[in-house]
mmCIF file of C-alpha atoms and ligand atoms in Angstrom:
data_model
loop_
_atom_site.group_PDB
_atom_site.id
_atom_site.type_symbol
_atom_site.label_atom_id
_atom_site.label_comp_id
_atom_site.label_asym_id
_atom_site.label_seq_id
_atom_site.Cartn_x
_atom_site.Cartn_y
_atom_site.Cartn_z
ATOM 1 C CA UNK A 1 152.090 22.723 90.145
ATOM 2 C CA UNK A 2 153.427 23.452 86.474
ATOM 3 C CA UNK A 3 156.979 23.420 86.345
ATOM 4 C CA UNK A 4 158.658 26.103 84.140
ATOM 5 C CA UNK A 5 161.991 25.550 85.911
ATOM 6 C CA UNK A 6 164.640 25.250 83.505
ATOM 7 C CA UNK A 7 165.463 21.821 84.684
ATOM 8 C CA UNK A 8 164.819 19.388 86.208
ATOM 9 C CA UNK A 9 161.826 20.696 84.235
ATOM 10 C CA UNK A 10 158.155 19.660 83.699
ATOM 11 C CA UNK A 11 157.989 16.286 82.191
ATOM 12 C CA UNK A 12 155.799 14.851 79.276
ATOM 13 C CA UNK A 13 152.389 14.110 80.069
ATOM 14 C CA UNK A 14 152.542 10.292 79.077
ATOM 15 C CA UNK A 15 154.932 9.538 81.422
ATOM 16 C CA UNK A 16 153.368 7.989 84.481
ATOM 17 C CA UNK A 17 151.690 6.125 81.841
ATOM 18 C CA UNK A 18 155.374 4.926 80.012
ATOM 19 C CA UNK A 19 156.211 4.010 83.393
ATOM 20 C CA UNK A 20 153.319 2.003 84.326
ATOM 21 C CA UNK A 21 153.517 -0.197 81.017
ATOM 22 C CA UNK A 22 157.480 -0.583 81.641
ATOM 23 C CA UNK A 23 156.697 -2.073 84.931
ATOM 24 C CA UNK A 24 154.254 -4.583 83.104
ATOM 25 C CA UNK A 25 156.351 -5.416 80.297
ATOM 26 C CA UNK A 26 159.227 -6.239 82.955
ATOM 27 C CA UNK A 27 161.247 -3.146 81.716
ATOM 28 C CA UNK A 28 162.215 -2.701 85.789
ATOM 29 C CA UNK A 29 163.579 -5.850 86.318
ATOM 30 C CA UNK A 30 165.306 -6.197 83.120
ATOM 31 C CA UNK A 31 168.654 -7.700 82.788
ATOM 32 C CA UNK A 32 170.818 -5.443 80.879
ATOM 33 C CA UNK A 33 173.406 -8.138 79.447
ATOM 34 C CA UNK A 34 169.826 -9.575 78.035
ATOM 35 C CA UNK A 35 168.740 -9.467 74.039
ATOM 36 C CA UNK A 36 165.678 -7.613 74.836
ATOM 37 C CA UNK A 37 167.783 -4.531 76.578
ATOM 38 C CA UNK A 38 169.913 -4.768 73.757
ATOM 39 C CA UNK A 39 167.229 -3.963 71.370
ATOM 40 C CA UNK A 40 165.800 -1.565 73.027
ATOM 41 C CA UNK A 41 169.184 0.168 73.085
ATOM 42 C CA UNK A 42 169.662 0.206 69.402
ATOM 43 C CA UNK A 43 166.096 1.227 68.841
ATOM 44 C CA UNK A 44 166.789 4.512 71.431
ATOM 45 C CA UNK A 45 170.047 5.060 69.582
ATOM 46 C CA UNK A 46 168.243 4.732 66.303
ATOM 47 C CA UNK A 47 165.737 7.205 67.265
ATOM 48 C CA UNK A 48 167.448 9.695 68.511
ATOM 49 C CA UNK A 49 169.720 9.893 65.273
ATOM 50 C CA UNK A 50 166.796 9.687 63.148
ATOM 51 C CA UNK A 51 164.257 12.168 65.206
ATOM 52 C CA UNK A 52 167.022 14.845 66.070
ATOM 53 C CA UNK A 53 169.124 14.343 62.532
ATOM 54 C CA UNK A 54 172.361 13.003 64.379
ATOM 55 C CA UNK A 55 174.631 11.394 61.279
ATOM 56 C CA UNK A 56 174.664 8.024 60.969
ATOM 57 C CA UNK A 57 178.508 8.221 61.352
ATOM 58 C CA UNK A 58 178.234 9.654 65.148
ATOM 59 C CA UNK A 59 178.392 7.321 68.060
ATOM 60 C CA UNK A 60 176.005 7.739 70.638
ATOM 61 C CA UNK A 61 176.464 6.727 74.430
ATOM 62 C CA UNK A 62 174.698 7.180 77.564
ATOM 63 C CA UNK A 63 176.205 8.623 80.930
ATOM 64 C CA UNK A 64 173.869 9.338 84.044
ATOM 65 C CA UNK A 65 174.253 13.244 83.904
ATOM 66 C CA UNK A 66 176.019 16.298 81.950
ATOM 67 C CA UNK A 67 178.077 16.180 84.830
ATOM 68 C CA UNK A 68 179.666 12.699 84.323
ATOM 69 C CA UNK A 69 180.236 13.916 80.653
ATOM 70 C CA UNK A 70 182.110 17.011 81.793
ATOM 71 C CA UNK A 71 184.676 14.023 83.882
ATOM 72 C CA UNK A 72 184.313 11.938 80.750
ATOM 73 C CA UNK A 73 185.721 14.590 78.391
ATOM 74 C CA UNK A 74 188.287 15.425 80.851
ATOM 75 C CA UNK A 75 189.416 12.069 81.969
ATOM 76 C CA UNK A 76 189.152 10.210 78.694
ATOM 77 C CA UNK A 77 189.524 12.712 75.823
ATOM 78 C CA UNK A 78 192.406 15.117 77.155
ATOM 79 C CA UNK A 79 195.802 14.723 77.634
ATOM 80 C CA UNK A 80 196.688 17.502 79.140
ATOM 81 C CA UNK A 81 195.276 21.113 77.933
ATOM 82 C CA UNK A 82 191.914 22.060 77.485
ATOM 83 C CA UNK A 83 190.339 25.548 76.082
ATOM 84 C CA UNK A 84 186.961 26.635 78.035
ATOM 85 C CA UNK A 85 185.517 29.681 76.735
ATOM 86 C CA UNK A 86 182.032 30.631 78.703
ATOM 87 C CA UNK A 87 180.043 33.244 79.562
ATOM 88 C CA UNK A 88 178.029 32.002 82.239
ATOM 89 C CA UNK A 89 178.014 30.123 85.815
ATOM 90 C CA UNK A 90 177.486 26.804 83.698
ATOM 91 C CA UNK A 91 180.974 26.859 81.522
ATOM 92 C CA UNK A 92 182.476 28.290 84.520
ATOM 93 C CA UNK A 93 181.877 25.320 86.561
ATOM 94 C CA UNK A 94 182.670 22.942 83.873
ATOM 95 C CA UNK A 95 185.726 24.544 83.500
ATOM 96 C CA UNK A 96 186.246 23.828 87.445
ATOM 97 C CA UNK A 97 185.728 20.476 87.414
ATOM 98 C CA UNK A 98 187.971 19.772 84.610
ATOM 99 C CA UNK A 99 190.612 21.622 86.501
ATOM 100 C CA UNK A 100 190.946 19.240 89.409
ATOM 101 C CA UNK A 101 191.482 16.058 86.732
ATOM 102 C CA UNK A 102 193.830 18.197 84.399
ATOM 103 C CA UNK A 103 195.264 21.305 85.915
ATOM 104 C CA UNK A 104 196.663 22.712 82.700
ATOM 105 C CA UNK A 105 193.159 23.539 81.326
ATOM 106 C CA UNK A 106 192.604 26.909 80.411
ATOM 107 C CA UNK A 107 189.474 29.433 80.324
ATOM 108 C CA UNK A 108 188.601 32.415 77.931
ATOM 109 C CA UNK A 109 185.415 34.546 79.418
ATOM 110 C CA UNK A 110 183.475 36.484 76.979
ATOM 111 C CA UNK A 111 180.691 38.874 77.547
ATOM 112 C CA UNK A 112 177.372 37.150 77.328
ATOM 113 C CA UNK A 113 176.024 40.551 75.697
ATOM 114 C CA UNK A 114 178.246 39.968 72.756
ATOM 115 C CA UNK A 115 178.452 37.260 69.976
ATOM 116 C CA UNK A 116 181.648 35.231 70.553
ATOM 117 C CA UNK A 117 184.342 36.468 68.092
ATOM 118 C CA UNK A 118 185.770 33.545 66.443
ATOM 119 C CA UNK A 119 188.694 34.909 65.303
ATOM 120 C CA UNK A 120 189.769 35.285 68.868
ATOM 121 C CA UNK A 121 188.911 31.674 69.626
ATOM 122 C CA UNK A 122 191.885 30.438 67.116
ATOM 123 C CA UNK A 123 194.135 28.186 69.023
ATOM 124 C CA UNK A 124 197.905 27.408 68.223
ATOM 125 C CA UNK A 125 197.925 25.807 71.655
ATOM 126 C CA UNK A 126 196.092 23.036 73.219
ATOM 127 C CA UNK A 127 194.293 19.908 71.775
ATOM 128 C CA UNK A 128 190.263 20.465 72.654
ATOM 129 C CA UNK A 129 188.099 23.225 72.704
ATOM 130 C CA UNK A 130 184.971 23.354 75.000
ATOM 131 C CA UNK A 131 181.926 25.360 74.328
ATOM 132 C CA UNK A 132 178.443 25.877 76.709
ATOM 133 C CA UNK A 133 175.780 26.256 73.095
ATOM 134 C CA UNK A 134 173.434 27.278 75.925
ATOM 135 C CA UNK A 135 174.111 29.154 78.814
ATOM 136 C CA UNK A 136 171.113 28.132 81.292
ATOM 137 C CA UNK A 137 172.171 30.465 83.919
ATOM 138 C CA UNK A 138 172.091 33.366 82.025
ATOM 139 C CA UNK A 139 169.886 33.084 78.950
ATOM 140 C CA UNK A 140 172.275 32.941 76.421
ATOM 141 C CA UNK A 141 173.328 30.792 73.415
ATOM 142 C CA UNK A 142 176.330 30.522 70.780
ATOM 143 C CA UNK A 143 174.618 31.063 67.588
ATOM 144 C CA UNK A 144 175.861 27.661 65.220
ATOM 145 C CA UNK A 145 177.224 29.676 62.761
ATOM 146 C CA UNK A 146 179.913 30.344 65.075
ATOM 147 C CA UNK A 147 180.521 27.123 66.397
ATOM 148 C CA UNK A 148 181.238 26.426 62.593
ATOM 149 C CA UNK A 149 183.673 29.094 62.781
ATOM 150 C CA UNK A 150 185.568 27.817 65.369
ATOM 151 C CA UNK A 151 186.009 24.249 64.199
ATOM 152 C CA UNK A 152 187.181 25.667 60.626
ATOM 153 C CA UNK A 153 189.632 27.658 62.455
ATOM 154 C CA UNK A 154 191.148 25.249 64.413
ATOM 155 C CA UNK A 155 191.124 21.636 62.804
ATOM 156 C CA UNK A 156 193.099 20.189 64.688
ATOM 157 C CA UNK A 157 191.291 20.352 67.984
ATOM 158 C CA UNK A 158 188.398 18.439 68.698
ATOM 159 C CA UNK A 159 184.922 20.953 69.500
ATOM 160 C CA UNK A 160 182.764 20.055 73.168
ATOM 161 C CA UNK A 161 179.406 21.150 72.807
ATOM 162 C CA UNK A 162 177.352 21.305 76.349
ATOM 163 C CA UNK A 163 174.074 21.213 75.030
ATOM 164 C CA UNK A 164 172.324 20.051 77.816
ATOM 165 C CA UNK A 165 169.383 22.288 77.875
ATOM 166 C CA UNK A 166 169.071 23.058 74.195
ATOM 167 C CA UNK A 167 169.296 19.155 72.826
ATOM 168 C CA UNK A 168 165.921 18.147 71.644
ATOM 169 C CA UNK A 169 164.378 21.806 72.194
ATOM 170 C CA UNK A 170 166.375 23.115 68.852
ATOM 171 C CA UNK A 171 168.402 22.078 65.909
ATOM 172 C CA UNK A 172 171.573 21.603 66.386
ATOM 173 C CA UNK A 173 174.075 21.356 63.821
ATOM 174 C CA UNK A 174 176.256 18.494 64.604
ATOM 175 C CA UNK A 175 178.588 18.260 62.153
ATOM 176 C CA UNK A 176 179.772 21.424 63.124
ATOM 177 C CA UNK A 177 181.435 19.773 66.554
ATOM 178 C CA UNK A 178 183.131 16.555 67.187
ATOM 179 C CA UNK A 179 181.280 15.997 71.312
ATOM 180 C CA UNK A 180 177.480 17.178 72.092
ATOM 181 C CA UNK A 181 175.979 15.900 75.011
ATOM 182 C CA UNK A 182 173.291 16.753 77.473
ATOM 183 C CA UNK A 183 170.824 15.280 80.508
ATOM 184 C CA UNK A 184 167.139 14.333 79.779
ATOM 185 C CA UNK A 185 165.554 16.958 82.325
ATOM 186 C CA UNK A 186 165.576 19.522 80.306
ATOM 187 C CA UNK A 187 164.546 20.013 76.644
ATOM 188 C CA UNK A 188 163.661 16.167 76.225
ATOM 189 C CA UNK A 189 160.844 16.608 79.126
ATOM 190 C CA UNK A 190 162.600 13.462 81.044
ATOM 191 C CA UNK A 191 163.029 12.534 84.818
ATOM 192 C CA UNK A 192 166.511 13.149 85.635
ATOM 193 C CA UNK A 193 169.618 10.366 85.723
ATOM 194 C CA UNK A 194 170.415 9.769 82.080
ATOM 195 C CA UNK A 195 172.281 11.855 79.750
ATOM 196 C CA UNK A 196 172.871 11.217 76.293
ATOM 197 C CA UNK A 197 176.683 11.854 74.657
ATOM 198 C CA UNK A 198 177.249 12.349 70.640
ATOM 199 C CA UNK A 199 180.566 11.691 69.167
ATOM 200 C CA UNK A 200 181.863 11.939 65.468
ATOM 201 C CA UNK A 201 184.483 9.760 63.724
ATOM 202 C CA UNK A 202 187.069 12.111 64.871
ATOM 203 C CA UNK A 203 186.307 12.539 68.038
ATOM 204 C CA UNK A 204 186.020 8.427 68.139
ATOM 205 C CA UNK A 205 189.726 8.464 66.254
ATOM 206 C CA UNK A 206 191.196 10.653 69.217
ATOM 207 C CA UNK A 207 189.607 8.542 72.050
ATOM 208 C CA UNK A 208 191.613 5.768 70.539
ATOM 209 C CA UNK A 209 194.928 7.245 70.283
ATOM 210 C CA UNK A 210 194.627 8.482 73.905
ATOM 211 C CA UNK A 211 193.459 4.900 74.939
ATOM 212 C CA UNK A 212 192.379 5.785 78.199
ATOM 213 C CA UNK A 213 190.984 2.933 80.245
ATOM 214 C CA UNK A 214 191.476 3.513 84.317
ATOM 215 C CA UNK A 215 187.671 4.087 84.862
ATOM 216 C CA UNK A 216 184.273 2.454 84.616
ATOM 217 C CA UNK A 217 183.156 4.851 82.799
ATOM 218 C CA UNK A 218 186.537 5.508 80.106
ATOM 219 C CA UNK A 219 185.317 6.552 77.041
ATOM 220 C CA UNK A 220 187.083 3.184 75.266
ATOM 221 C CA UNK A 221 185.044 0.514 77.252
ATOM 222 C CA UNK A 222 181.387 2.754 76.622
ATOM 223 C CA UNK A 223 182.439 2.342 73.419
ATOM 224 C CA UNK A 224 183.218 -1.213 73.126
ATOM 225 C CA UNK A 225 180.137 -2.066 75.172
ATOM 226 C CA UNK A 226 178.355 -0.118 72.968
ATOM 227 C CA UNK A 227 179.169 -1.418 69.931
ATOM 228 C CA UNK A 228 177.711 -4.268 71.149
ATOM 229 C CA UNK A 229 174.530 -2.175 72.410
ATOM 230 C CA UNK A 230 175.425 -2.845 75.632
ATOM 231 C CA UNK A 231 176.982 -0.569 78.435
ATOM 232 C CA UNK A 232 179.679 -0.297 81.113
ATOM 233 C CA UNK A 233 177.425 -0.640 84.121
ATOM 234 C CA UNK A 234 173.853 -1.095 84.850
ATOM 235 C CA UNK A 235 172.524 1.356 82.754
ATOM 236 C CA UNK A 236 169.383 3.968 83.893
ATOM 237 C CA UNK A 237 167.074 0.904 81.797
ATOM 238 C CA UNK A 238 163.642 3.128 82.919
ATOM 239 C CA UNK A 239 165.071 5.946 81.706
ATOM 240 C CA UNK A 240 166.327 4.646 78.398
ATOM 241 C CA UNK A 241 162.859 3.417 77.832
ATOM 242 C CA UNK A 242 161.353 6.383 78.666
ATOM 243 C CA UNK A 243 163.698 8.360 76.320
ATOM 244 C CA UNK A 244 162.685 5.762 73.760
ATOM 245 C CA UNK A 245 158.431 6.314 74.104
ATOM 246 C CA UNK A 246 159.266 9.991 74.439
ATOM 247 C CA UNK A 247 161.360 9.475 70.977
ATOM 248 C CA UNK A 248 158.584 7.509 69.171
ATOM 249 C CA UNK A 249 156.161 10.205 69.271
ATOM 250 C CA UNK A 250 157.543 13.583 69.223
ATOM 251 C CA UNK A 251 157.879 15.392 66.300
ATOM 252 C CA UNK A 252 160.981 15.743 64.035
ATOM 253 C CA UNK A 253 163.404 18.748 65.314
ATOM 254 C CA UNK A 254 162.921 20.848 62.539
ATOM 255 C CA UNK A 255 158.928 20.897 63.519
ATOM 256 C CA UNK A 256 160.030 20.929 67.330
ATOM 257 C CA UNK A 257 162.570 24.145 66.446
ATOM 258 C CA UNK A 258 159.928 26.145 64.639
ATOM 259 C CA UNK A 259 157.669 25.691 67.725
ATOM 260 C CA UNK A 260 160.727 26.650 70.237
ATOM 261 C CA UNK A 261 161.483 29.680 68.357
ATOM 262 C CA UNK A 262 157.803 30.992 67.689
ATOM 263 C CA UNK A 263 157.116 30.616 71.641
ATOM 264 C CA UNK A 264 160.474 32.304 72.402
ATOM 265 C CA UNK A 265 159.698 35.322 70.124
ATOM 266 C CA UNK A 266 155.780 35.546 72.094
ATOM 267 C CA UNK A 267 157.777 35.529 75.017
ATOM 268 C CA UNK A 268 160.270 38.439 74.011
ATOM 269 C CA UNK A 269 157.244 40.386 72.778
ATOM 270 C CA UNK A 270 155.689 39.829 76.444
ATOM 271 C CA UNK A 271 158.449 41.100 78.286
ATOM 272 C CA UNK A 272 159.209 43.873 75.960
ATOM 273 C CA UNK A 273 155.871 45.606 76.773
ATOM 274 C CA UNK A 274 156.825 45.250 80.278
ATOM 275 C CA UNK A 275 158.041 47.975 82.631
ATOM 276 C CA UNK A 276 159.156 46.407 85.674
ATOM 277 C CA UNK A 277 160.171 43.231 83.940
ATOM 278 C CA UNK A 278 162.500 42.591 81.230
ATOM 279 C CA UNK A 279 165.053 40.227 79.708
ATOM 280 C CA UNK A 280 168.242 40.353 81.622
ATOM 281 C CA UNK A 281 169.883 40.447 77.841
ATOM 282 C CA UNK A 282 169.653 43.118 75.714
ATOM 283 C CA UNK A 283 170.933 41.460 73.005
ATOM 284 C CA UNK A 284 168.396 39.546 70.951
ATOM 285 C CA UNK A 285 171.287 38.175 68.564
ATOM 286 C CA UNK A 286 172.410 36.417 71.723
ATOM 287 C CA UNK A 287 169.516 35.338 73.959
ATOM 288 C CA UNK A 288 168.740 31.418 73.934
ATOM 289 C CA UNK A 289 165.459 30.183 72.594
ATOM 290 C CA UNK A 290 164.814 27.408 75.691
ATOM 291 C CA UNK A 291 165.860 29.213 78.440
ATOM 292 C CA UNK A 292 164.860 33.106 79.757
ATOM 293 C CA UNK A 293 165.917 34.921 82.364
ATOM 294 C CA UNK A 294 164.299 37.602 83.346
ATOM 295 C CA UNK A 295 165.528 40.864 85.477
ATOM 296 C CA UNK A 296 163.711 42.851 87.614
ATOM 297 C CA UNK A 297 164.091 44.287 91.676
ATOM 298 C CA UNK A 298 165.440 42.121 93.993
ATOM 299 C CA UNK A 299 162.337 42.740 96.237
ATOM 300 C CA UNK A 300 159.602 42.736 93.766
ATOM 301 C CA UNK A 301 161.107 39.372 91.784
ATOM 302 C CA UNK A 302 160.729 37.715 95.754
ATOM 303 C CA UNK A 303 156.917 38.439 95.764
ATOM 304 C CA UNK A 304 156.590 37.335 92.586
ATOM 305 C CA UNK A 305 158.070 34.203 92.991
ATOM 306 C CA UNK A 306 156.375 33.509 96.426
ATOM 307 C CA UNK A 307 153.119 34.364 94.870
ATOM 308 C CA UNK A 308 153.244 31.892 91.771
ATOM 309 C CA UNK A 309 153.920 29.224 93.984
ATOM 310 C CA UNK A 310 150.701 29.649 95.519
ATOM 311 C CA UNK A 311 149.521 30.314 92.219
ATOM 312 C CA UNK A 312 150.626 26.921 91.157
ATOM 313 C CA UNK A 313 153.571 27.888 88.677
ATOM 314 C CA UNK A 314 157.380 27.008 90.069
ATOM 315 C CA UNK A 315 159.915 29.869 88.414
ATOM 316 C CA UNK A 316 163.256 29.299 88.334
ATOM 317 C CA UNK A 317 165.542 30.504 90.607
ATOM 318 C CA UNK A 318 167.911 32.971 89.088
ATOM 319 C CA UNK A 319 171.225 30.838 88.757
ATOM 320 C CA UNK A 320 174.555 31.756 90.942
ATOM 321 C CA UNK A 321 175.621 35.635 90.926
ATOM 322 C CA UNK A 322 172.015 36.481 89.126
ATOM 323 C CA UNK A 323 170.192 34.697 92.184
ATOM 324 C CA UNK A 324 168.488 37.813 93.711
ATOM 325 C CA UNK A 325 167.493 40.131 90.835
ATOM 326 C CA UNK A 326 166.425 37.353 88.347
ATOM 327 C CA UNK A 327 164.243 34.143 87.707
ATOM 328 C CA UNK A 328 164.046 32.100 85.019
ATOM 329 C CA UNK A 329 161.586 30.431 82.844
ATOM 330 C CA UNK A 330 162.088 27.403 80.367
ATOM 331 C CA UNK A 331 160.419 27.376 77.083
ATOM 332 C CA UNK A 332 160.653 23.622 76.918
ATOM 333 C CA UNK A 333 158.737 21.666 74.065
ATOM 334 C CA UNK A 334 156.804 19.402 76.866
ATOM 335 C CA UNK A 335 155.582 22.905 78.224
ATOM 336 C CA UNK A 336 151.918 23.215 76.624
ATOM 337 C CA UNK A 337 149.978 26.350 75.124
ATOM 338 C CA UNK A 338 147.560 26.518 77.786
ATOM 339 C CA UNK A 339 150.236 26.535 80.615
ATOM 340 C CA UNK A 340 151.916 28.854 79.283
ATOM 341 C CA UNK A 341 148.669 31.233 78.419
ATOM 342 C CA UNK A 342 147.976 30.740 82.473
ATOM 343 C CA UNK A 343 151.685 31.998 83.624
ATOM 344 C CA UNK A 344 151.176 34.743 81.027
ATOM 345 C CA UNK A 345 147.717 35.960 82.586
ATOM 346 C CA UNK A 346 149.622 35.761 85.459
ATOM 347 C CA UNK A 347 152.502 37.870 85.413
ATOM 348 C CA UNK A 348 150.838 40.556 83.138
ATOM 349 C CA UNK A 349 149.509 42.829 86.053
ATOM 350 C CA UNK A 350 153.030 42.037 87.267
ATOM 351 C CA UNK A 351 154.390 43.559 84.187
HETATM 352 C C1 PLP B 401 171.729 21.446 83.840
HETATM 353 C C2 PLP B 401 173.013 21.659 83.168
HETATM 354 C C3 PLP B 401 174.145 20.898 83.475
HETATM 355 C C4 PLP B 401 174.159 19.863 84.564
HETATM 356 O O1 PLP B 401 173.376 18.771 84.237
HETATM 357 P P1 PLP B 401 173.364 17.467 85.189
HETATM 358 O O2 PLP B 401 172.564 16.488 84.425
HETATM 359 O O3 PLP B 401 172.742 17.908 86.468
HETATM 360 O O4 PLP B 401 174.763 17.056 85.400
HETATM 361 C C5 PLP B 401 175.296 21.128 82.754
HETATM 362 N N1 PLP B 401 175.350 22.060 81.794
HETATM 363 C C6 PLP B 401 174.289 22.825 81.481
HETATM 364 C C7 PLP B 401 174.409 23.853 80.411
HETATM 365 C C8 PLP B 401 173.086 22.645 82.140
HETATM 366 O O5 PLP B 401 172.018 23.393 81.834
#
């Protein structure tokens, strides 16, 4: 079965074989308070800076899932008011979960056929603003430029980027935000249960002054463990040395973002011939580059989905409201030419 699910999505090829060697290097077993683990967590931190152009200046920290980030943010970089502004079933629940820790966060929708205006996302009020770059339900992303926008317009809130299934599939400008975080299932072609957070100076400066230290998993004690390249709990140690082999041999994301976006454009072509099939946005200025959704009948997107299971390729699902007239497809860098040729040949008399 080839996995074009938009995560938990199909994994590099190499990593039964990662797993195998961690097992006989004693990677399982290891002892995370030991020098060895701390090594190998500088050497993943140092990667990732260096292979997705992170600045040196940015802390780096590892959670088990977006998820835990979304609490994270919540519980241990707002006081009180937050700013969500989504477009999708993604933001939307990110937005809920922030809700129940502080109840004075606040939401702005926008259309996900238009490009966020960032003139109206200019804040007098609250302290930190929280954006979804990619909108995996939908198919949509914030084009950087904006996200630039908004953190000139508002400098004195800090900028949440949910990145989780564009991180490692693009470039992403991180200066141009204060958080970024995301889980490895997606765009880094990783088993699930680790998820990787990026903070800048200021964002590190505002953790301080809030000082928030009730949990396990409080932004201050990641930090002080990992200054020490250690963490708050017995870290996902597979994973991080999966992430790290991953790391050591893919290519820089410049080289990974020219590949993303040439795929994505054969893609667009492919569905644009298409008569029964299409994107589900119309907008190309918005559509994401790792994640499509595609729109068609309720009835006929059913069959198809039945019938390239038994084919061997596993769609995704359309997401939430979009369940029933769409199903997605990730254009993931561990996805390969070939397997993508196949699911073309396949949905062409489909077309
Ligand atoms: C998948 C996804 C999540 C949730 O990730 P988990 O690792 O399951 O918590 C959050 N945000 C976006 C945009 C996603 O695509």
């Amino acid at each position: 079965m080839i996995s074009f699910y938009p995560g938990p999505s199909r994994v590099y090829d190499q990593i039964p074989a990662y797993t195998k060697e961690a097992h006989r290097l004693g990677i399982l077993s290891m002892n995370h308070r030991s020098a060895e683990f701390m090594t190998m967590n500088k050497k993943t931190i140092s990667l990732l800076k260096s292979k997705l152009s992170i600045p040196k200046t940015y802390t780096i920290l590892f959670t088990s899932s977006a998820t835990e980030c979304w609490e994270v943010i919540a519980q241990s970089l707002t006081r009180k008011h937050s700013i969500h502004i989504y477009n999708g079933a993604f933001g939307e629940k990110w937005f809920g979960y922030t809700r129940r820790l502080r109840p004075d966060a606040t939401s702005l929708l926008f259309d996900p056929e238009t490009q966020l205006d960032p003139i109206k996302a200019t804040f007098s009020e609250g302290e930190i603003i929280c954006l979804t770059q990619n909108e995996t339900s939908n198919g949509t992303q914030l084009d950087q430029a904006i996200i630039r926008n908004i953190q000139k317009n508002n400098p004195n809130h800090l900028i949440v980027v949910d990145a989780t299934s564009s991180m490692a599939g693009i470039r992403l400008d991180f200066k141009s935000a204060d958080v970024w975080f995301a889980s490895v299932q997606k765009c880094f072609g990783l088993p699930a249960g680790l998820a990787v957070m990026v903070l800048s100076p200021k964002a590190m400066k505002r953790m301080a002054e809030i000082n928030e230290s009730a949990h396990y998993n409080s932004l201050t004690l990641m930090a002080r463990m990992m200054d020490r390249w250690q963490t708050s709990c017995t870290p996902n140690v597979l994973g991080i040395y999966l992430l790290m082999s991953v790391l050591e041999n893919v290519s820089r994301i410049t080289e990974v973002h020219e590949k993303t976006e040439l795929r994505f454009h054969a893609w667009e072509e492919f569905f644009a011939g298409s008569g029964k099939l299409g994107l589900l946005i119309q907008n190309p200025r918005v559509r994401s580059l790792t994640v499509l959704a595609i729109k068609g009948n309720p009835e006929q997107i059913d069959k198809l989905k039945a019938h390239a299971k038994r084919k061997g390729f596993l769609l995704g699902e359309g997401y939430g409201p979009l369940k029933k007239d769409t199903f997605r497809i990730a254009n993931f860098p561990a996805l390969k030419e070939t397997e993508i040729k196949s699911l073309k040949s396949f949905l062409s008399p489909m077309r």
